[in-house]
CSV table of C-alpha atoms in Angstrom, one decimal:
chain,number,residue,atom,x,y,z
A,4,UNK,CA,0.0,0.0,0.0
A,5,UNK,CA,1.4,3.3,-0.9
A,6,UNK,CA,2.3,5.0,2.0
A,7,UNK,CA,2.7,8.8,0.1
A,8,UNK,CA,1.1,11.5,2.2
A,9,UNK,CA,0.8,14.9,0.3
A,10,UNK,CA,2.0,17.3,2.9
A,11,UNK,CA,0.7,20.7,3.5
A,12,UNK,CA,3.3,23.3,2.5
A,13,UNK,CA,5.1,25.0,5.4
A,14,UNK,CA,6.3,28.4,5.7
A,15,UNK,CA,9.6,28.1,4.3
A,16,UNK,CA,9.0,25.9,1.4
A,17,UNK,CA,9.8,27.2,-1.9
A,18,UNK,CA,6.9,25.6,-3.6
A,19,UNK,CA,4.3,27.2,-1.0
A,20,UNK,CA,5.0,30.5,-2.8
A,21,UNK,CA,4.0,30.5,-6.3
A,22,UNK,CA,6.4,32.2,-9.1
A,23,UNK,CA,6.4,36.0,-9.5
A,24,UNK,CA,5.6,35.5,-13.0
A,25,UNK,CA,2.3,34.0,-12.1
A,26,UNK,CA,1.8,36.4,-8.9
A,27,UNK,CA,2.2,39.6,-11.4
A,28,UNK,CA,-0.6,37.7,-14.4
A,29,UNK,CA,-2.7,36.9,-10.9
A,30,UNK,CA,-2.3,40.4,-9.5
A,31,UNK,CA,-2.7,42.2,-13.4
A,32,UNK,CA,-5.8,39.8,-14.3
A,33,UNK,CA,-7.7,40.8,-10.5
A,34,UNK,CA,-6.9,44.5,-11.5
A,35,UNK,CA,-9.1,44.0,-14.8
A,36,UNK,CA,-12.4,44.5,-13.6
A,37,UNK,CA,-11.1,47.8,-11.3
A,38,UNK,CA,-9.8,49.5,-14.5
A,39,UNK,CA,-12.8,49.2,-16.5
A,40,UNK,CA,-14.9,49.9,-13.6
A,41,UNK,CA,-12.9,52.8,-13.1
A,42,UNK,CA,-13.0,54.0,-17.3
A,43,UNK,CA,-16.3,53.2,-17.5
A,44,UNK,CA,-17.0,55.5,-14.9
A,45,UNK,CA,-15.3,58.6,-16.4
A,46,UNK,CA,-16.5,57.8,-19.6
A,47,UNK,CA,-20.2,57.9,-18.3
A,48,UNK,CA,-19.4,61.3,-16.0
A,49,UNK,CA,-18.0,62.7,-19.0
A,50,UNK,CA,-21.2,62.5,-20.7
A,51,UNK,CA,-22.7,63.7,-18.1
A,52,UNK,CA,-20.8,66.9,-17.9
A,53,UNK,CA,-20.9,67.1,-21.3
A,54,UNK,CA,-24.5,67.7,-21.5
A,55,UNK,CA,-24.8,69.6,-18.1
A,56,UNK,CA,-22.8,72.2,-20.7
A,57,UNK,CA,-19.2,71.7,-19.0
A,58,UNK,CA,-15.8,70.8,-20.4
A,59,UNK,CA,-15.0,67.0,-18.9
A,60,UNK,CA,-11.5,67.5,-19.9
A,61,UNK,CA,-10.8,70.7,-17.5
A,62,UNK,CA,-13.5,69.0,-15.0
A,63,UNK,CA,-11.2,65.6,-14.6
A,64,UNK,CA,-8.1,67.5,-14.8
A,65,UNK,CA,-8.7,69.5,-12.0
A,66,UNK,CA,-10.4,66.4,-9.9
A,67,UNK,CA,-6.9,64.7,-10.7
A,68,UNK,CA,-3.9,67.4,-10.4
A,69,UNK,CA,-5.7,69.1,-7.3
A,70,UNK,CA,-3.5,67.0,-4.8
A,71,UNK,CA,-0.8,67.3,-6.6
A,72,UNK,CA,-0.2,70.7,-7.4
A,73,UNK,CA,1.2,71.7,-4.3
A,74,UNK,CA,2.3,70.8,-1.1
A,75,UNK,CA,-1.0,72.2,0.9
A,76,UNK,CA,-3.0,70.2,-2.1
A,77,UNK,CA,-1.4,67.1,-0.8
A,78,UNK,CA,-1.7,67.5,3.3
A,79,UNK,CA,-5.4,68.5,2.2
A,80,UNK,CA,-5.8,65.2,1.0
A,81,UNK,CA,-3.5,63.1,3.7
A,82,UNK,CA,-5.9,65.0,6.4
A,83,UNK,CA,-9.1,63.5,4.4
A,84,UNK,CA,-7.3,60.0,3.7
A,85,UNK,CA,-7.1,59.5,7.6
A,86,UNK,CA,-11.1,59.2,8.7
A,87,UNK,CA,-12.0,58.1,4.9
A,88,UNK,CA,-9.5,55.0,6.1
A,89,UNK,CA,-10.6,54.6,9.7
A,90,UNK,CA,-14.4,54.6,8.6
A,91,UNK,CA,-13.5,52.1,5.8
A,92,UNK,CA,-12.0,49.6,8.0
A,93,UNK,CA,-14.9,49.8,10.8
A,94,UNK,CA,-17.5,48.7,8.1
A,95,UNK,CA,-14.7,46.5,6.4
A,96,UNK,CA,-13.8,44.7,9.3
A,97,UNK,CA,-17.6,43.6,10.7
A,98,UNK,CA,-18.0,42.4,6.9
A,99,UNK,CA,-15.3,39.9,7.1
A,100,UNK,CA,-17.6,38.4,9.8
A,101,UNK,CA,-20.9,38.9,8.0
A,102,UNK,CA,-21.8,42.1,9.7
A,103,UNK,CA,-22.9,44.8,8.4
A,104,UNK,CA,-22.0,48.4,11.1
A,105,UNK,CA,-23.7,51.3,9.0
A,106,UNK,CA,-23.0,52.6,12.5
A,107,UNK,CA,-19.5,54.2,11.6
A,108,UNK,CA,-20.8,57.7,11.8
A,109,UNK,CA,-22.4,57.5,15.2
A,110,UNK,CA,-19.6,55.8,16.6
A,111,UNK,CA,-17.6,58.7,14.9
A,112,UNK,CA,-19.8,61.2,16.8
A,113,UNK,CA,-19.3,60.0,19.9
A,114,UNK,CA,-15.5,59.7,19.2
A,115,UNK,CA,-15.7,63.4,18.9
A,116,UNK,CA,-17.9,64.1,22.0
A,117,UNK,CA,-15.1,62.1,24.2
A,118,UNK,CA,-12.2,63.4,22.5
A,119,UNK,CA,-13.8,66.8,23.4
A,120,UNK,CA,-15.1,66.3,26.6
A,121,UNK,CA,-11.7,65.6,28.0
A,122,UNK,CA,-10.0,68.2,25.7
A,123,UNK,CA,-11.9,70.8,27.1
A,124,UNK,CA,-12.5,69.7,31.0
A,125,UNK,CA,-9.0,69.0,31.4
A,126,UNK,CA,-7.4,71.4,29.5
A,127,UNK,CA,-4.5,72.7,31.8
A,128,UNK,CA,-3.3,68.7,31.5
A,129,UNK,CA,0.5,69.1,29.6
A,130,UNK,CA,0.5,67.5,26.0
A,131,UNK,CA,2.5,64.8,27.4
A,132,UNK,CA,-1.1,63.2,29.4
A,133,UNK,CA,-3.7,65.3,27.6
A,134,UNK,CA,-3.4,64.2,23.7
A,135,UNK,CA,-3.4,60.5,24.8
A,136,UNK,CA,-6.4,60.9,27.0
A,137,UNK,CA,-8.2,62.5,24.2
A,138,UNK,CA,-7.5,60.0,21.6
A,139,UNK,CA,-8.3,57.1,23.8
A,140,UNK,CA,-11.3,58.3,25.1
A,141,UNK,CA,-12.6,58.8,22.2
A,142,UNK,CA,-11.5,55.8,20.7
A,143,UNK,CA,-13.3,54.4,24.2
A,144,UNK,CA,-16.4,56.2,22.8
A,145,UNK,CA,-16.9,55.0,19.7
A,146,UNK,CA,-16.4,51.2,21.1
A,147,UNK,CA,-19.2,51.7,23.7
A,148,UNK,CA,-21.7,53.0,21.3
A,149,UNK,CA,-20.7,50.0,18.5
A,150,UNK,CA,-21.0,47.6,21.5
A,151,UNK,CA,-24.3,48.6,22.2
A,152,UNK,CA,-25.2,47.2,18.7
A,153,UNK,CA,-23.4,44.5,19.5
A,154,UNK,CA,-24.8,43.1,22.7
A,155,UNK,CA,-28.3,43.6,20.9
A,156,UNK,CA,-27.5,41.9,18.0
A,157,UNK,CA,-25.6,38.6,20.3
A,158,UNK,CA,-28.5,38.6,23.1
A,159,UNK,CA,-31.7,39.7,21.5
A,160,UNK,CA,-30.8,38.6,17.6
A,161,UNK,CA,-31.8,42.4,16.8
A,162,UNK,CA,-30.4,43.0,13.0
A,163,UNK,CA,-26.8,45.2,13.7
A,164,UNK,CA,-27.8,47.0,10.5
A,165,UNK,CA,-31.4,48.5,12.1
A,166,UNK,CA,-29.8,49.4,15.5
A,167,UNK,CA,-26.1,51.0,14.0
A,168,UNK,CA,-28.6,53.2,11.9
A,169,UNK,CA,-31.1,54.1,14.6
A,170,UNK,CA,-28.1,54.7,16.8
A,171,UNK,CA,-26.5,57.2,14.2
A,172,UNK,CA,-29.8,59.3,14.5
A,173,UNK,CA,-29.1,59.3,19.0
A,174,UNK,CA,-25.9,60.6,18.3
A,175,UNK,CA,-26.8,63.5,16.0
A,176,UNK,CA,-29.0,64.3,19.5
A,177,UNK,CA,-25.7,64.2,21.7
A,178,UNK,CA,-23.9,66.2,19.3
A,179,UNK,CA,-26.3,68.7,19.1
A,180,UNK,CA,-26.7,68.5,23.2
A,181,UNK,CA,-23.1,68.9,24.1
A,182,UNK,CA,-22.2,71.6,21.2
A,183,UNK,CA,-25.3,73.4,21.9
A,184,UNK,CA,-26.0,73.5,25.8
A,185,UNK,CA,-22.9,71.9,27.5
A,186,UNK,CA,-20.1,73.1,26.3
A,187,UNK,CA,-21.1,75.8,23.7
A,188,UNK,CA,-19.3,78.6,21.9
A,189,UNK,CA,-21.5,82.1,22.7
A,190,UNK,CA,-19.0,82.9,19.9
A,191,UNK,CA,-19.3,80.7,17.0
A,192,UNK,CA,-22.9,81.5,16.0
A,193,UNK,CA,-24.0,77.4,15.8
A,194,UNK,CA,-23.9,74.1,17.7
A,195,UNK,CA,-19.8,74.5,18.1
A,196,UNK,CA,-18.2,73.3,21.6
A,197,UNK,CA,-15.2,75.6,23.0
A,198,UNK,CA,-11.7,74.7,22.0
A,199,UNK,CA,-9.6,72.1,23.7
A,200,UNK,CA,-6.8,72.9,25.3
A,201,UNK,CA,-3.3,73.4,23.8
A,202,UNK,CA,-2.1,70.1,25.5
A,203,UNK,CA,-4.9,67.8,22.9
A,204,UNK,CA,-3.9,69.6,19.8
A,205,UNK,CA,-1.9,66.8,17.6
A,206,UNK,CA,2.1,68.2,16.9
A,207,UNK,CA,1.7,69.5,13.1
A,208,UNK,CA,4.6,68.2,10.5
A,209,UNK,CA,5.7,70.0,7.3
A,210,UNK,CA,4.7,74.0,6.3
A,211,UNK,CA,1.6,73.7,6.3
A,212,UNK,CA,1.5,71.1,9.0
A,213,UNK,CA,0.1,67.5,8.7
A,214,UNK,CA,-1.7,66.4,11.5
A,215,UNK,CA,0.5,63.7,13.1
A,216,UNK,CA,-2.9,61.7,13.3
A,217,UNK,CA,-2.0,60.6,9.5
A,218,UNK,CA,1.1,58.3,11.0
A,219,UNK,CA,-1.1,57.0,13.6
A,220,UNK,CA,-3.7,55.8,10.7
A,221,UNK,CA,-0.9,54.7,9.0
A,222,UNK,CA,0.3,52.5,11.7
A,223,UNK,CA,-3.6,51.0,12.4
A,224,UNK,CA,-3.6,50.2,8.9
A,225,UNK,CA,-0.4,48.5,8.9
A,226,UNK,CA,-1.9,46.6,12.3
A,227,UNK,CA,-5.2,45.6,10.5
A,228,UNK,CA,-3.8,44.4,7.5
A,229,UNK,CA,-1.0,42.2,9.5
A,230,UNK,CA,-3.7,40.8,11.8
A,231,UNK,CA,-6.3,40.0,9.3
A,232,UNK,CA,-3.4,37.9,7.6
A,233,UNK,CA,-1.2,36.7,10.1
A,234,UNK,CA,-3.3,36.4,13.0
A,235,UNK,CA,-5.9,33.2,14.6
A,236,UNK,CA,-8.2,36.6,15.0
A,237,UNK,CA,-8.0,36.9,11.7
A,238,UNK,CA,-8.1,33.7,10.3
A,239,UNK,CA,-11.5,33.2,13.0
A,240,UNK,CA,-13.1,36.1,11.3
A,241,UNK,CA,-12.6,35.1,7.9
A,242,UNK,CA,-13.7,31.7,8.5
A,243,UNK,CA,-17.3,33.2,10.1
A,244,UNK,CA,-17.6,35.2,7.2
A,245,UNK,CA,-17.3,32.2,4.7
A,246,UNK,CA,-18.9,29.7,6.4
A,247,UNK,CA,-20.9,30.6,9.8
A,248,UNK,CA,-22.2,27.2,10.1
A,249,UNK,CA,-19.0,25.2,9.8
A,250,UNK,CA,-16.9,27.6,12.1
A,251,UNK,CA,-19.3,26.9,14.8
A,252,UNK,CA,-18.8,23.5,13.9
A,253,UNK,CA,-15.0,23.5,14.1
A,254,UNK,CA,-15.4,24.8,17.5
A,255,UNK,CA,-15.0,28.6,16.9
A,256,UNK,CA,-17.2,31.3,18.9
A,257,UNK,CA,-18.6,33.0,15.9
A,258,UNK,CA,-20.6,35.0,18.3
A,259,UNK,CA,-17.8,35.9,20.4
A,260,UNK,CA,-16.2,36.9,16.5
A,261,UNK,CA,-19.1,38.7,15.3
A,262,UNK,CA,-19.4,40.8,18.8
A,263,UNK,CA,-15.6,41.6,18.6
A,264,UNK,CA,-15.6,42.6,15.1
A,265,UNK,CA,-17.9,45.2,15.7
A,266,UNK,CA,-16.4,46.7,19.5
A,267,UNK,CA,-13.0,47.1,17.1
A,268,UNK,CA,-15.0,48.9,14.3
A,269,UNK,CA,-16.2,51.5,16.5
A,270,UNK,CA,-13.2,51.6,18.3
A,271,UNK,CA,-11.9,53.0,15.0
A,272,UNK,CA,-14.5,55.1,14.1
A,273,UNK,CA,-14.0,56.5,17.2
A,274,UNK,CA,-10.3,57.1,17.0
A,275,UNK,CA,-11.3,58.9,13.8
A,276,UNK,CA,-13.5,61.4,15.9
A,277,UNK,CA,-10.8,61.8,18.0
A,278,UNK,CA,-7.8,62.7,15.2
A,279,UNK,CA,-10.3,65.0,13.6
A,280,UNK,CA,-10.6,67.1,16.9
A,281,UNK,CA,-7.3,67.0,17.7
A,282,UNK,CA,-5.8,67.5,14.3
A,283,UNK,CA,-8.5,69.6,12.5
A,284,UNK,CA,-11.0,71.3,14.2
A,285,UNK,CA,-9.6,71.4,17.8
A,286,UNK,CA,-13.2,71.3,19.2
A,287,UNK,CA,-16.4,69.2,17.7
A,288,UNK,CA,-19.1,70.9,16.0
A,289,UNK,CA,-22.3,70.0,14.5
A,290,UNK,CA,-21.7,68.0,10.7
A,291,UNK,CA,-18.0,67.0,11.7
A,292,UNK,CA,-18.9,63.5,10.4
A,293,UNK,CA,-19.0,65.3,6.9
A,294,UNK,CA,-19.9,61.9,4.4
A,295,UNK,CA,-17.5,60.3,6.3
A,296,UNK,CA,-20.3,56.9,6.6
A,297,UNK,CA,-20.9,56.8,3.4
A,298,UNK,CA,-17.4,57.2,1.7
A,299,UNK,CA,-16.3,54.5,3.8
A,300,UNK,CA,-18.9,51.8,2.7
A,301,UNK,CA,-18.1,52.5,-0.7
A,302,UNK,CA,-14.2,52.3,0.0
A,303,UNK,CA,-14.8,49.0,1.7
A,304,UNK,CA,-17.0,47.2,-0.7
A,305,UNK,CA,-14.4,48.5,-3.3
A,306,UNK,CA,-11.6,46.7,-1.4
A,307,UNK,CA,-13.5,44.0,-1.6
A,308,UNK,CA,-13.3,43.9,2.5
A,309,UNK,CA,-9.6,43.6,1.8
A,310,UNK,CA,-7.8,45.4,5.0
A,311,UNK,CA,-4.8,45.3,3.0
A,312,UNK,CA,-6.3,47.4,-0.4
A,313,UNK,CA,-8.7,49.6,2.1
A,314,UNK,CA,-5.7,52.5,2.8
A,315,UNK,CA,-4.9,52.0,-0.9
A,316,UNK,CA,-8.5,52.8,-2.5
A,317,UNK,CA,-9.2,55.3,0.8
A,318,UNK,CA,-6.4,57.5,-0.8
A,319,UNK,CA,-7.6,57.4,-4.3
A,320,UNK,CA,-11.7,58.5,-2.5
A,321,UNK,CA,-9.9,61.1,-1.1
A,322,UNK,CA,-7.6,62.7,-4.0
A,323,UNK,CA,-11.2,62.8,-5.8
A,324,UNK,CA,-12.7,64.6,-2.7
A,325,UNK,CA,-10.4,67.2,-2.3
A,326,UNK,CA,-10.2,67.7,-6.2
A,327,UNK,CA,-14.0,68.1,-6.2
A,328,UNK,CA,-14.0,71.9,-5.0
A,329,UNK,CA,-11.7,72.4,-7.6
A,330,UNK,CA,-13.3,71.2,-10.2
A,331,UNK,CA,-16.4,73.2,-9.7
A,332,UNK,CA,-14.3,76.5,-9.7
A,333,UNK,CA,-12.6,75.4,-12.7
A,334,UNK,CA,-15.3,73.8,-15.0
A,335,UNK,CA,-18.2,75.0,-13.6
A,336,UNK,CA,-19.3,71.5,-12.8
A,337,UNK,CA,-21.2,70.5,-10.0
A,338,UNK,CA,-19.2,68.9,-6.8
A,339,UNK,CA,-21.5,66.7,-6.4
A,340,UNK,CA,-20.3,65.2,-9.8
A,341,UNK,CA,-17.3,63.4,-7.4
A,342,UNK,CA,-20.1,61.3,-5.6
A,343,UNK,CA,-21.7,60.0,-8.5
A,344,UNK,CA,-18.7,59.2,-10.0
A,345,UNK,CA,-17.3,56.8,-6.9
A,346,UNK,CA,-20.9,55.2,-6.8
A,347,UNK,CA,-20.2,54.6,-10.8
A,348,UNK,CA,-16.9,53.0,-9.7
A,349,UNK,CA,-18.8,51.0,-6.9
A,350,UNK,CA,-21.6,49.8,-9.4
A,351,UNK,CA,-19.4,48.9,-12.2
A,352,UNK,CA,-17.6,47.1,-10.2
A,353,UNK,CA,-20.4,45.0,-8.7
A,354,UNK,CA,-21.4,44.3,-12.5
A,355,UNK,CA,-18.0,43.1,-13.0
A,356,UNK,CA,-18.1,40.9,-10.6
A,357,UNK,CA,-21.5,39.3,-11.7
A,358,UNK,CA,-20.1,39.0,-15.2
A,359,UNK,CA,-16.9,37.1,-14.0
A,360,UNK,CA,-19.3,34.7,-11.8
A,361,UNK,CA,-21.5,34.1,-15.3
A,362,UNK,CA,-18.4,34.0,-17.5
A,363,UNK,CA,-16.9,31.2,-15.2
A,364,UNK,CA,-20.0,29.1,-14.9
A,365,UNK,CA,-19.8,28.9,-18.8
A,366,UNK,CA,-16.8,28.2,-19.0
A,367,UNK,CA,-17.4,25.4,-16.2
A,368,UNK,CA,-20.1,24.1,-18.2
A,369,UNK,CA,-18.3,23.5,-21.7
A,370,UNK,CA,-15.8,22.0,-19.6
A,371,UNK,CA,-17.9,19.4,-18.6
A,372,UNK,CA,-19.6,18.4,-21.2
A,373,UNK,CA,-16.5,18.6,-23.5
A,374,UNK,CA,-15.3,15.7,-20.9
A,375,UNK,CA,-18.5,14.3,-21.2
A,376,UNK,CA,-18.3,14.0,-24.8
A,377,UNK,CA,-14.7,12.7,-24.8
A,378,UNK,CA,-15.3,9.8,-22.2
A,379,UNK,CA,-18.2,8.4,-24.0
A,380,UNK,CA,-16.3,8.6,-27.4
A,381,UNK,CA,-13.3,6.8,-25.6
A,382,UNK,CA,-16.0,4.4,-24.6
């Protein structure tokens, strides 16, 4: 009897890793369907600006070279790449579990009411004790309100996507509480808290100064990526994702997973109400969470849930953001021309995707009965 075991491949082996010739046709045939998305998006915009009576050429040029052009062009956009990343991991992450948190602005919200709160009650604090306060608070913040979602979803089987919604609206009320009657600005003329003290203001890098909150995203998203690879966490919430059934069967707590999954998703959204406090606005205000939610929803079903491409397609959101404003003073084009044009990307991708599933069913198919039609003319 033939005693030849076929033996997983280890870490080390050189067979385990597959040629870079076939990694670069593997990584240029999966970037396929994100260029065409991505032209078939312009082209359709283009029309669109075309017949709204503006030059697509100028418009896109200007969306494009806006970061670019100079050096407060690109901190502009570094400053918008940090929440657009944090909110695109705290809706990519749950969604490797099969959760959907379309709680990321709330959770935001209360990021920035924390962050705030101790900015502003412990102001004399030196910079040393204060800044770290502030962003872990408010990172604190935004996990409590996500884990109230959570513990209704795990105990009471409440849907995460009803309560993270109906929670968003609470925390518009809190907002509007603390900027308005707590802590308000007679000054400011709206719902606008009082500045927080010297000590929670993030060190600035660079004329004009980036926010040092953009290393610290930098560094999460280094984290995420390596623990969604490298890690049993990781592995666990990929495995719920695929298969909840069988991961409960192999003996993994896929409730413990799910629950987890979303505490660290609002821990994040709530670290990015904290850096936008502490790096932008020094104080919280009423519409801080911009379209913050939404942006990062379509940056994480772009990624494809991938932690690793979420920083990557988060940059590319936010050069078009930033370019929008210009594009309107240059072409005359509407701003809001930059959101259809990253839903276009979103959509055509989904199509893509539905097109690759029918192309390789057909091909499936011929396969078979091509083998089909060869065994019975060998028989």
């Amino acid at each position: 009897m033939s005693t030849d075991v076929t033996r997983a491949p280890e870490v080390g082996d050189v067979a385990a890793t597959p040629p870079l010739s076939q990694q670069a046709r593997s990584l240029a045939f999966a970037a396929i369907p994100y260029a065409v998305a991505v032209l078939a998006a312009f082209v359709v915009v283009g029309v669109l600006i075309t017949v709204l009576g503006h030059d697509p050429v100028s418009a896109f040029r200007a969306v494009l070279t806006n970061s670019f052009r100079n050096q407060t062009g690109i901190v502009q956009t570094l400053h918008k790449w940090a929440p657009l990343t944090l909110l695109a991991l705290a809706f990519a992450i749950p969604l490797g579990a099969g959760r959907f948190n379309i709680g990321g602005e709330g959770q935001m919200i209360l990021g920035t009411v924390g962050a705030a709160a101790v900015g502003i009650t412990m102001s004399e604090l030196p910079l040393v004790l204060l800044l770290p306060l502030v962003l872990v608070v408010g990172t604190l913040a935004g996990a409590v309100w996500s884990a109230i979602s959570a513990w209704l979803m795990e105990s009471f089987k409440i849907n995460e996507i009803l309560s993270t919604v109906l929670l968003n609206f609470v925390s518009f009320e809190v907002l509007d509480y603390i900027a308005s009657v707590v802590w308000s600005d007679p000054g400011a003329g709206g719902a606008v808290t009082l500045p927080v003290g010297e000590g929670a203001v993030l060190p600035g890098i660079g004329r004009p100064p980036m926010h040092t909150g953009v290393l610290l995203v930098l560094l999460v998203s280094v984290v995420a990526a390596v623990m969604a690879k490298r890690s049993v966490a990781g592995f666990e919430l990929r495995a719920v994702g695929l298969n909840e059934r069988a991961s409960k069967l192999h003996g993994i707590r896929t409730g413990r997973v799910a629950v987890t999954s979303m505490i660290v998703a609002g821990a994040l959204a709530g670290l990015a109400g904290a850096i936008e406090v502490a790096g932008v606005h020094q104080r919280t205000l009423e519409g801080i969470q911009s379209n913050f939610l939404l942006l990062g929803i379509i940056i994480g079903l772009i990624a494809r849930g991938s932690l690793t491409a979420v920083p990557f397609v988060a940059f590319g959101i936010a050069v078009l953001e930033v370019g929008a404003g210009s594009m309107q003073r240059v072409s005359g084009a509407p701003s809001e021309i930059v959101l259809i044009l990253e839903g276009l990307i979103l959509l055509f991708l989904l199509m893509s995707d539905v097109a690759t599933e029918r192309f390789r069913r057909a091909r499936a198919s011929r396969a078979a009965r091509s083998a089909q039609l060869t065994k019975g003319a060998v028989a």
